[in-house]
Short mmCIF file of C-alpha atoms and ligand atoms in Angstrom, two decimals:
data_model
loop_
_atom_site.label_atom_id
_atom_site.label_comp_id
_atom_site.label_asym_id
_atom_site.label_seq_id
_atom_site.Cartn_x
_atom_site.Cartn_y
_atom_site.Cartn_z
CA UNK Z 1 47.60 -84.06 44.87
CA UNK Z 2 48.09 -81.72 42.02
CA UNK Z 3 46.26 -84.56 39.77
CA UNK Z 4 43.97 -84.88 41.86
CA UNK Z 5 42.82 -81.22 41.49
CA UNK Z 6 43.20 -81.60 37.76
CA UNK Z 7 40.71 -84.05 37.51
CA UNK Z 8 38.20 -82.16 40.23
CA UNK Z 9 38.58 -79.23 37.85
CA UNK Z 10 38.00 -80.88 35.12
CA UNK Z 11 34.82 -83.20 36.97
CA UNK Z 12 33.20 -79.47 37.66
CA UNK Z 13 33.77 -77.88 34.50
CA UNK Z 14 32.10 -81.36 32.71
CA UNK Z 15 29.23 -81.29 34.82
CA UNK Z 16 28.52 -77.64 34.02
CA UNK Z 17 28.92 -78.32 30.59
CA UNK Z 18 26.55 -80.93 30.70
CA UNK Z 19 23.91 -79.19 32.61
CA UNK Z 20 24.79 -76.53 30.06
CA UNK Z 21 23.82 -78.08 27.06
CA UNK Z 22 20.93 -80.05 28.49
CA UNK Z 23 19.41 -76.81 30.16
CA UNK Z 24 20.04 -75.92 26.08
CA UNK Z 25 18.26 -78.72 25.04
CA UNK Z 26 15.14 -78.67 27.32
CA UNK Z 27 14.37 -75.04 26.09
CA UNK Z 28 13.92 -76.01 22.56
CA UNK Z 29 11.31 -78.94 23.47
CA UNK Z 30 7.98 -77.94 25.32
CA UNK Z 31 6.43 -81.05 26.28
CA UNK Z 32 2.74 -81.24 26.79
CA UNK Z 33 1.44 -83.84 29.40
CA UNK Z 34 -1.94 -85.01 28.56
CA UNK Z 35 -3.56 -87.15 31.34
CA UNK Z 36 -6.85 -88.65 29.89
CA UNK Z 37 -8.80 -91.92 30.31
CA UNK Z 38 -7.94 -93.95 26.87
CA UNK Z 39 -9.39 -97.58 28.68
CA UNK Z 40 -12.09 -98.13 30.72
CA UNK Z 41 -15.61 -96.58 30.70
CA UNK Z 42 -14.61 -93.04 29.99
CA UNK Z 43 -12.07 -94.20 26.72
CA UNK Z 44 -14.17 -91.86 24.08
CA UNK Z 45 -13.52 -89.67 26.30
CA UNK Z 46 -9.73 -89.63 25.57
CA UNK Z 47 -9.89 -91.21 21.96
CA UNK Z 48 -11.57 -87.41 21.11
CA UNK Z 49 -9.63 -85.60 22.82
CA UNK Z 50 -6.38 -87.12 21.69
CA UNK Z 51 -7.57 -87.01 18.16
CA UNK Z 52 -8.45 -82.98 18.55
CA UNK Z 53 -5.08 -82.45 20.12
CA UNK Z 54 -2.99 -84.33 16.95
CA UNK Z 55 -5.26 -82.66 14.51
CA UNK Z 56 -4.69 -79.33 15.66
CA UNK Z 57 -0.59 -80.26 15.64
CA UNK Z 58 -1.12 -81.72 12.34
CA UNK Z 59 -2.68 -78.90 11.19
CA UNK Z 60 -0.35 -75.82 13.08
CA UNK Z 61 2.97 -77.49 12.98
CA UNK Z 62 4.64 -78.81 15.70
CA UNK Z 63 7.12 -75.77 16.24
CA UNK Z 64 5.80 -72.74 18.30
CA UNK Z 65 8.13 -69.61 18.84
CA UNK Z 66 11.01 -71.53 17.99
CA UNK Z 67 9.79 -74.48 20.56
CA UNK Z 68 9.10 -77.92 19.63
CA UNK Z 69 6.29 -79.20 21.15
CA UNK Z 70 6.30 -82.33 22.17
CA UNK Z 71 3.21 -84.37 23.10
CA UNK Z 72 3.12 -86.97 25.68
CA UNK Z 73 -0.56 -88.62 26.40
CA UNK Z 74 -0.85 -90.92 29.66
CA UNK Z 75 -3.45 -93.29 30.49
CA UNK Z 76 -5.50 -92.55 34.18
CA UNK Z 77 -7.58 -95.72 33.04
CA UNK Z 78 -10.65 -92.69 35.18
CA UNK Z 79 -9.12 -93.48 38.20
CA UNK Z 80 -8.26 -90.09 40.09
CA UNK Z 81 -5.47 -91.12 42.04
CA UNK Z 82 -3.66 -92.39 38.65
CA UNK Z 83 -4.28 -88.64 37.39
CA UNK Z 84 -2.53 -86.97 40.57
CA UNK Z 85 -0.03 -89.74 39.89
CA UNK Z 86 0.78 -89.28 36.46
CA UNK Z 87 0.34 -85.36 36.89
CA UNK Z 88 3.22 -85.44 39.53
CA UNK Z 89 5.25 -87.56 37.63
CA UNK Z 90 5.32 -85.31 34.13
CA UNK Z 91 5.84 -82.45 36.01
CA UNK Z 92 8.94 -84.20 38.32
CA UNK Z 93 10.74 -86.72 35.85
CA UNK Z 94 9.23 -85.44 32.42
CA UNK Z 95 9.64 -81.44 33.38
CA UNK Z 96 6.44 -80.75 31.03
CA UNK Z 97 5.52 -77.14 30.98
CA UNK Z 98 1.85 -77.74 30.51
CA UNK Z 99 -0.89 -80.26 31.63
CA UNK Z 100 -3.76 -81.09 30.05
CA UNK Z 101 -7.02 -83.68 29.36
CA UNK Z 102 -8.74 -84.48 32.49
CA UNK Z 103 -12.11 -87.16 31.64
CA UNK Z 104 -13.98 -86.49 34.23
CA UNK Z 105 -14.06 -83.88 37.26
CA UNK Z 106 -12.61 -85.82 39.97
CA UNK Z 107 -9.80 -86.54 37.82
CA UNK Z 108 -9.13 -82.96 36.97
CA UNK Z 109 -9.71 -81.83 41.13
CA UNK Z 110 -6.90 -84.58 41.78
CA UNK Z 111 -4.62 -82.51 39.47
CA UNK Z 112 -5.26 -79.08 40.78
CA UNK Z 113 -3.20 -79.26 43.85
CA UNK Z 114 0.20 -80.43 41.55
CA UNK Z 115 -0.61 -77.67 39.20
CA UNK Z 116 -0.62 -75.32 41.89
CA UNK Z 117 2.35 -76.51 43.59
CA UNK Z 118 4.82 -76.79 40.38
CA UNK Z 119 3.45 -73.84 38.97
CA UNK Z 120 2.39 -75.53 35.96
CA UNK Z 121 -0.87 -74.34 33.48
CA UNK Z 122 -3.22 -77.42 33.32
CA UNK Z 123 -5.84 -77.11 30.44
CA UNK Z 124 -9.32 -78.80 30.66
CA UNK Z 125 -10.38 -80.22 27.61
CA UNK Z 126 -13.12 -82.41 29.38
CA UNK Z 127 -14.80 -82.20 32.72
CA UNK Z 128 -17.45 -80.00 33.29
CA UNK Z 129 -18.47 -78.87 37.07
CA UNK Z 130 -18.15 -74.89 36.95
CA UNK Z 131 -16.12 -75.13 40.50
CA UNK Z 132 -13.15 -76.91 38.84
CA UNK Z 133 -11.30 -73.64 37.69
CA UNK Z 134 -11.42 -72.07 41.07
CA UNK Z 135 -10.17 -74.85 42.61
CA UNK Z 136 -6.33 -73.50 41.44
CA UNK Z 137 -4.97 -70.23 39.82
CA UNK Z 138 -3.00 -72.63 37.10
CA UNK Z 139 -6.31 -74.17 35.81
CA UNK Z 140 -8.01 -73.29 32.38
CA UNK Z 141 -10.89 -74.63 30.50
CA UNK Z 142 -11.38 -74.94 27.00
CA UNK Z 143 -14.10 -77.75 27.24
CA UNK Z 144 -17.35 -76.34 28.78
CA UNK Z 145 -19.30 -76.30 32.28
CA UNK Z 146 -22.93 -77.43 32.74
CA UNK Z 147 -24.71 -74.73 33.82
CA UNK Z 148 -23.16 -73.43 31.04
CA UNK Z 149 -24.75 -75.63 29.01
CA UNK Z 150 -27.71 -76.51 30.63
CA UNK Z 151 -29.72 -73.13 31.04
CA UNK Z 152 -30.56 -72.66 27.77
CA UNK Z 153 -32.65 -75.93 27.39
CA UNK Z 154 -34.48 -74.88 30.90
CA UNK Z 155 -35.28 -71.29 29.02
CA UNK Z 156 -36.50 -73.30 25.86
CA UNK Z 157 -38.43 -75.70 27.78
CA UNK Z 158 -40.46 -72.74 29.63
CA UNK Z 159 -40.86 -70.90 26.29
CA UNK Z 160 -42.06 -74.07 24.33
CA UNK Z 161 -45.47 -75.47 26.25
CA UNK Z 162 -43.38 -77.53 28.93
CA UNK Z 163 -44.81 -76.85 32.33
CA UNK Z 164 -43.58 -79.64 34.68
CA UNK Z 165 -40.14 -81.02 34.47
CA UNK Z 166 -38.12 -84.40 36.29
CA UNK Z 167 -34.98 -84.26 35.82
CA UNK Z 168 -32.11 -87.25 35.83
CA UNK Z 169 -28.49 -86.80 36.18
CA UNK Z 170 -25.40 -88.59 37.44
CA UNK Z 171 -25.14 -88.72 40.81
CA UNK Z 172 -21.47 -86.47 41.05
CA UNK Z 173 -20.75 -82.77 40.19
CA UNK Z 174 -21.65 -82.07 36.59
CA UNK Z 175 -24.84 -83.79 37.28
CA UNK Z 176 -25.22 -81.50 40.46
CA UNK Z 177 -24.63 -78.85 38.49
CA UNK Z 178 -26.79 -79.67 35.85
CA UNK Z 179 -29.39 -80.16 38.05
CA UNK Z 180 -29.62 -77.21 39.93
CA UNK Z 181 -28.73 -74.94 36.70
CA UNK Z 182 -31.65 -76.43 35.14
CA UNK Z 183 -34.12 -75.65 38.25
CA UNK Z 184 -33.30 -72.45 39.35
CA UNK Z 185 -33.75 -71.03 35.27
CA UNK Z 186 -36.70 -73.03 34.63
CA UNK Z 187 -38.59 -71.77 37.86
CA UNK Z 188 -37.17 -68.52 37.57
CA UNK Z 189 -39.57 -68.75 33.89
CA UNK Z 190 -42.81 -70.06 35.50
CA UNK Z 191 -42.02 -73.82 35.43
CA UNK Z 192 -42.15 -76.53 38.19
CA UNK Z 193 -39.31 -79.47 38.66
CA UNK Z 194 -41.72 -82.14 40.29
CA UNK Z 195 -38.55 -83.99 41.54
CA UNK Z 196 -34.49 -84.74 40.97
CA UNK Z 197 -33.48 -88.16 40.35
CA UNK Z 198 -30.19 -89.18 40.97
CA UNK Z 199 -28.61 -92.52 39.15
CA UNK Z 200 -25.03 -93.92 40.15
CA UNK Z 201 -21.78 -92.09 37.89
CA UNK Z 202 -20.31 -95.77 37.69
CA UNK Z 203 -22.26 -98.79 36.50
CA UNK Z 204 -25.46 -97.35 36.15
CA UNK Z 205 -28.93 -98.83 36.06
CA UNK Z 206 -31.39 -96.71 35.29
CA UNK Z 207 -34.85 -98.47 35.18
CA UNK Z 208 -35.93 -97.89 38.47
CA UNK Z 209 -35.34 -94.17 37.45
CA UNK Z 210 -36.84 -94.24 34.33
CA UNK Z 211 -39.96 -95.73 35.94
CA UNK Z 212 -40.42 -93.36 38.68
CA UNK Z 213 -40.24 -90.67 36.23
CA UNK Z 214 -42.87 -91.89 34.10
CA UNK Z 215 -45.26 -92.39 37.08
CA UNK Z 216 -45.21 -88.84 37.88
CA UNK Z 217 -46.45 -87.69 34.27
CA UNK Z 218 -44.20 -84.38 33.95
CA UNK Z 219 -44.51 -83.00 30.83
CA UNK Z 220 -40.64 -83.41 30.26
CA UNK Z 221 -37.69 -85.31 31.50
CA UNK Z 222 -34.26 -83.55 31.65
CA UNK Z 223 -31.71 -85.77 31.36
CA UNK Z 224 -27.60 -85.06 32.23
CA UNK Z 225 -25.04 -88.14 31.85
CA UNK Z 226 -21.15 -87.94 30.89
CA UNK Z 227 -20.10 -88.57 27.54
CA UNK Z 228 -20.26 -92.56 26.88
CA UNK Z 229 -23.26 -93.44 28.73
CA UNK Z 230 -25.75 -91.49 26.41
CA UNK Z 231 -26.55 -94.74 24.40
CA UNK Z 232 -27.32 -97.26 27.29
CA UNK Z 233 -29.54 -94.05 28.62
CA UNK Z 234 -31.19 -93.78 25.53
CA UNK Z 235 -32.04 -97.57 25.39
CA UNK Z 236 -33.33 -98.02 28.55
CA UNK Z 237 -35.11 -94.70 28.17
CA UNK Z 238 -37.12 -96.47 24.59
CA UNK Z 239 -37.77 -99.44 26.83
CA UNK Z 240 -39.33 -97.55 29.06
CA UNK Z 241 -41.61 -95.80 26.49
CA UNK Z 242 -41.82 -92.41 28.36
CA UNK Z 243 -41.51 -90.96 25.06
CA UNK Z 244 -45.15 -92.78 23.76
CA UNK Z 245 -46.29 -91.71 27.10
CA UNK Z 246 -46.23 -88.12 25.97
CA UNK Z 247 -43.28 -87.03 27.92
CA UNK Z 248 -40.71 -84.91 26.21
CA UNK Z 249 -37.29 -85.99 26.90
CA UNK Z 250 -35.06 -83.18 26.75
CA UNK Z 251 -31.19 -83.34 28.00
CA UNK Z 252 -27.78 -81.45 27.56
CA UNK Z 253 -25.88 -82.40 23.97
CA UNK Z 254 -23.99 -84.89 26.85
CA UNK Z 255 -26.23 -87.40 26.08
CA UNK Z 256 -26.87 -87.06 22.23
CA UNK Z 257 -23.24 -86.95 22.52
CA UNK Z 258 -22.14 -87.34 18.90
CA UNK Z 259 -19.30 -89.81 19.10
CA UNK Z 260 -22.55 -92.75 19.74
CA UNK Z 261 -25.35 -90.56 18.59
CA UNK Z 262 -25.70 -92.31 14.66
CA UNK Z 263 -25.79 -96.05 16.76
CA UNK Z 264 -28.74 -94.64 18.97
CA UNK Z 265 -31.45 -95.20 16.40
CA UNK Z 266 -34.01 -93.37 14.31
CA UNK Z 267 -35.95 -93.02 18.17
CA UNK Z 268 -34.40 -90.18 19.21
CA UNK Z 269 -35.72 -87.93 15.58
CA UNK Z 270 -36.84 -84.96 17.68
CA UNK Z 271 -35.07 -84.84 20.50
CA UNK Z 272 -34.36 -81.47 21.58
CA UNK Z 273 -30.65 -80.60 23.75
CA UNK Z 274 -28.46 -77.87 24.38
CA UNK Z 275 -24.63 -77.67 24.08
CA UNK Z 276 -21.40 -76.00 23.00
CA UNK Z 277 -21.07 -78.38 20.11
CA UNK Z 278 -22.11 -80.53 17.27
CA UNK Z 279 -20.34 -82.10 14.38
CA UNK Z 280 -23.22 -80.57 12.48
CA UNK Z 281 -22.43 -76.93 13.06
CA UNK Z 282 -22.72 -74.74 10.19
CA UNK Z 283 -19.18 -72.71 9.62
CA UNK Z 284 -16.34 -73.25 7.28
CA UNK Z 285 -14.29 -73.81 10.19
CA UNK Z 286 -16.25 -76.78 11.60
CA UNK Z 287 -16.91 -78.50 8.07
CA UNK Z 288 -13.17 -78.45 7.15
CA UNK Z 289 -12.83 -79.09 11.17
CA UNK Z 290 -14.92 -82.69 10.68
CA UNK Z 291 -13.83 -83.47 7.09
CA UNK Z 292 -10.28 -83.16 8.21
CA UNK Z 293 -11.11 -85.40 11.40
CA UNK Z 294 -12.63 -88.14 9.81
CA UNK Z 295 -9.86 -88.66 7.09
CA UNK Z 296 -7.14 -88.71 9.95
CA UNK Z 297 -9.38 -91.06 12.56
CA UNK Z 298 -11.01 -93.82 10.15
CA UNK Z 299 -14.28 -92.09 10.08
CA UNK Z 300 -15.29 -91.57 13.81
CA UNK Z 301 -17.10 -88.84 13.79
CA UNK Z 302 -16.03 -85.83 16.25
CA UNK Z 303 -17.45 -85.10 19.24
CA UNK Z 304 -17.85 -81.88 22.12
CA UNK Z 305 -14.72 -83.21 23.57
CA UNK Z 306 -12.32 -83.54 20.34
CA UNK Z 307 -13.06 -79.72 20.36
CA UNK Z 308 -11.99 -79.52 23.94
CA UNK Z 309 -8.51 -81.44 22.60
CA UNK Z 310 -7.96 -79.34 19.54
CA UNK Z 311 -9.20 -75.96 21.16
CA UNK Z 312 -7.08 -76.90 24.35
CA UNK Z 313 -4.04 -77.08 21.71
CA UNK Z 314 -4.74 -73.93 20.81
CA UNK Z 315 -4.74 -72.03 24.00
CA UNK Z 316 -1.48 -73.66 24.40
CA UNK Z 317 0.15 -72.56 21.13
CA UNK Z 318 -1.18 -68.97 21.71
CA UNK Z 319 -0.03 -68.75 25.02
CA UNK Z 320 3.54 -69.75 23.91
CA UNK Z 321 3.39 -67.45 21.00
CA UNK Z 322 2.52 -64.50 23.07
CA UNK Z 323 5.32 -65.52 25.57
CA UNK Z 324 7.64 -65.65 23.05
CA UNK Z 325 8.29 -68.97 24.34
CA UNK Z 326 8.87 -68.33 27.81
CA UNK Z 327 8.34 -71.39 29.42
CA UNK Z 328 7.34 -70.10 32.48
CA UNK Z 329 4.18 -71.11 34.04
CA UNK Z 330 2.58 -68.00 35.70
CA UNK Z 331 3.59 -66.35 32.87
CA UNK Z 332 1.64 -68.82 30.18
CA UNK Z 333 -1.33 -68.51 32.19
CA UNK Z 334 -1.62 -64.96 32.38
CA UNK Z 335 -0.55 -65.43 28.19
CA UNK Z 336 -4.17 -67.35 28.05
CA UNK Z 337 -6.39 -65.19 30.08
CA UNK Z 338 -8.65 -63.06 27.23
CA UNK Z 339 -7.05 -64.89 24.23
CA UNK Z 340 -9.89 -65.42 22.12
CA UNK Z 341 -10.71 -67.24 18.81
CA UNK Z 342 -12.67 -69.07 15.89
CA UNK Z 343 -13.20 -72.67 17.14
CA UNK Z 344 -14.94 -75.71 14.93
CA UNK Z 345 -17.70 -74.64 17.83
CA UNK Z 346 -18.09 -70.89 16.70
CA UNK Z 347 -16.29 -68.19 18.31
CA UNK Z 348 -14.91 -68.91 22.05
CA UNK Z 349 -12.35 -66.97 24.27
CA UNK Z 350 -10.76 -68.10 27.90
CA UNK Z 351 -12.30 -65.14 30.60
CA UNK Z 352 -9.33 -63.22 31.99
CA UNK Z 353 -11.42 -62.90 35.39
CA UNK Z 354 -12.34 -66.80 35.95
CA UNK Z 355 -9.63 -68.62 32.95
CA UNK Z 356 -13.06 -70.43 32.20
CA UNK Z 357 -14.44 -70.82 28.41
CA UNK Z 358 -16.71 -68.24 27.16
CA UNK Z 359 -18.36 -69.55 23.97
CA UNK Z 360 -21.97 -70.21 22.22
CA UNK Z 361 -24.43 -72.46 23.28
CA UNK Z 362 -27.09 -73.74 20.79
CA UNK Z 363 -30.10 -75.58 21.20
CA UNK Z 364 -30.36 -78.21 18.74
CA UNK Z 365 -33.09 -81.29 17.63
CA UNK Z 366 -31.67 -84.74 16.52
CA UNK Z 367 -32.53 -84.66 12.73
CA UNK Z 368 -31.66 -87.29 9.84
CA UNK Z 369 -29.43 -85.90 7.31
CA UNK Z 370 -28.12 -87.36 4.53
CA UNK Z 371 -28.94 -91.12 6.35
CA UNK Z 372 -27.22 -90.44 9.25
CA UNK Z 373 -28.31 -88.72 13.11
CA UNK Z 374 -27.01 -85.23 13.84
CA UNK Z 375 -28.00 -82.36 16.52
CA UNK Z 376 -29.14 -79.81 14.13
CA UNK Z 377 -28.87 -76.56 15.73
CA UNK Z 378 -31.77 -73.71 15.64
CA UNK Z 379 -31.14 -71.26 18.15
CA UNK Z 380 -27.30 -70.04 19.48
CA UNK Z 381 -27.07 -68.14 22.78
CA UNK Z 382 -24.09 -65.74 22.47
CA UNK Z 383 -20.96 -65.67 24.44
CA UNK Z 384 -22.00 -67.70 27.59
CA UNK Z 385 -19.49 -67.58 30.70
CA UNK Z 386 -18.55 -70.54 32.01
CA UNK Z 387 -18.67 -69.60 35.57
CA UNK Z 388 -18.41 -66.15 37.42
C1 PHB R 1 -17.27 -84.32 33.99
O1 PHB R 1 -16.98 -85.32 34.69
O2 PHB R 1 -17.05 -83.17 34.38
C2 PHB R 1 -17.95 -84.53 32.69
C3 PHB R 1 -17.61 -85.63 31.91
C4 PHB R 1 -18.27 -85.84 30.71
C5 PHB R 1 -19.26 -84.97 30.29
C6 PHB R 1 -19.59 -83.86 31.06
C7 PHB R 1 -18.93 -83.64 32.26
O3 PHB R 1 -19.90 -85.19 29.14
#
């Protein structure tokens, strides 16, 4: 009997040591669950980002307010229920204090509702629709949002000649987005959108597009599609010849998309886009930003969503630093609303009303420099909100 209670002393004491020193332990590691698509059709997608995210740890150290952070990347392949998956499973068995990544937008919506329910910040480095953030109070974007994006092309076209407009976008919410932001600014300026064409997100074939487009002679055609599919756009859009036709194509930086942009061909010298980004903006902070990049990644070239990595990184290692490293999750978010800094992209800051990305947008035209294809930019549009 009396041993007996010896050893249940001792059992309970043990255990509370244990849990002791590995409640010790899990304070001084902050693990940081990224959740992007490195296979499949969205894989730049995640290559960028997870090459932004190591650069900017590479660069900052990999202690925070006495916290080492620890970074953990998982593979959704761009399948959404693999996101909600993998989200509930490095917030449950890996007890990471932030989320991150998120390819495309119904991968980040699938996450929203496990960020919400373990109280855990998840940081958009990638999708685009301006509803995403709403969608939970533990959400923040450092990537960008198309309307975002997208109205200062529509406010270009109507100042430079361009009358009537088609537009073409993926058939799913940045596209929507795109297409609609693009519309109401454009008409709001005088122009006309003689019709919005819709192609498939997944396995597109554009031709049939592309043709109906041409046959209605607008002076321009807007074009949206996610990262990765800008170059099989772009060659079905030469094939077509709308360009020889005397219509304009004109797009969001999605599709001149930098990470395929130097493959696309000497075709696209001219083209005019608009976006938060390009490897060719002029700062000190993007040139050491790419030079630095393309020594650590073999020479690929960075894109709009490596920023949306490293930037994302940022946030994070702010938020922590003005938490002291509190670990708590309400607490980190309210840590990011209104921080604000000098990205690679110019200067950007997180909107304490919406936790969306305020930043630049610049209108740029495909150029050759020094041999290779670049969106040059010409004309920057201060301190856009992301959504309202
Ligand atoms: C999105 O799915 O929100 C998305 C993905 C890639 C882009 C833009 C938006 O380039």
């Amino acid at each position: 009997m009396f041993r007996r209670q010896i050893l249940k002393s001792i059992g309970v004491a043990g255990l509370a040591l244990a849990t002791g020193v590995s409640a010790a332990c899990a304070q001084e590691v902050v693990k940081v669950g990224l959740i992007l698509p490195m296979t499949g059709p969205s894989a730049s997608t995640g290559r960028q980002i997870e090459a932004g995210a190591r650069l900017w740890m590479a660069q900052n150290g990999s202690t925070v307010a006495g916290k080492k952070i620890e970074l953990i990347i998982k593979d959704d392949t761009g399948a959404a229920d693999q996101s909600k998956r993998l989200a509930t499973e490095l917030v449950v068995n890996d007890k990471v204090a932030f989320l991150g990544g998120f390819g495309l937008t119904p991968l980040a919506l699938s996450v929203g509702p496990v960020a919400t329910q373990a109280k855990v910040p998840a940081v958009i480095m990638a999708a685009g629709t301006s509803t995403i953030v709403a969608s939970s109070p533990y959400f923040v974007r450092t990537s960008f949002t198309l309307p975002q994006n997208t109205a200062p092309m529509a406010q270009w076209s109507a100042a430079n000649g361009i009358k009537t407009v088609v537009t073409l976008v993926s058939d799913y919410g940045p596209g929507l987005d795109s297409e609609k932001a693009f519309k109401a600014e454009f008409e709001a300026k005088g122009g006309k959108v003689l019709e919005s064409l819709r192609a498939p997100l997944m396995n597109p074939e554009f031709a049939a597009f592309l043709q109906k487009a041409k046959d209605l002679k607008p002076d321009a055609l807007f074009l949206f599609v996610p990262s990765g599919q800008g170059a099989s756009l772009m060659k079905q859009v030469g094939e077509r010849e709308l360009a020889k036709s005397g219509i304009k194509i004109i797009g969001t930086g999605d599709v001149t998309d930098d990470d395929q942009l130097n493959g696309m061909g000497d075709a696209l010298i001219g083209m005019i886009t608009s976006h938060n980004y390009s490897a060719a903006h002029d700062s000190p902070e993007n040139k050491a930003y790419v030079a630095a990049f393309l020594k650590a990644n073999n020479n690929m070239r960075p894109n709009f969503m490596s920023v949306g990595g490293f930037d994302g990184m940022a946030a994070i290692y702010k938020a922590l630093e003005k938490t002291k490293g509190d670990t708590d999750g309400t607490k980190l978010v309210e840590a990011m609303k209104g921080l604000a800094w000098v990205s690679p992209r110019g200067p950007m800051s997180i909107d304490p009303a919406t936790r969306d990305v305020t930043q630049n947008v610049y209108v740029r035209e495909v150029k050759k420099v020094d041999g290779q294809l670049y969106n040059v930019e010409f004309a920057t549009i201060a301190n856009v909100k992301g959504s309202n």
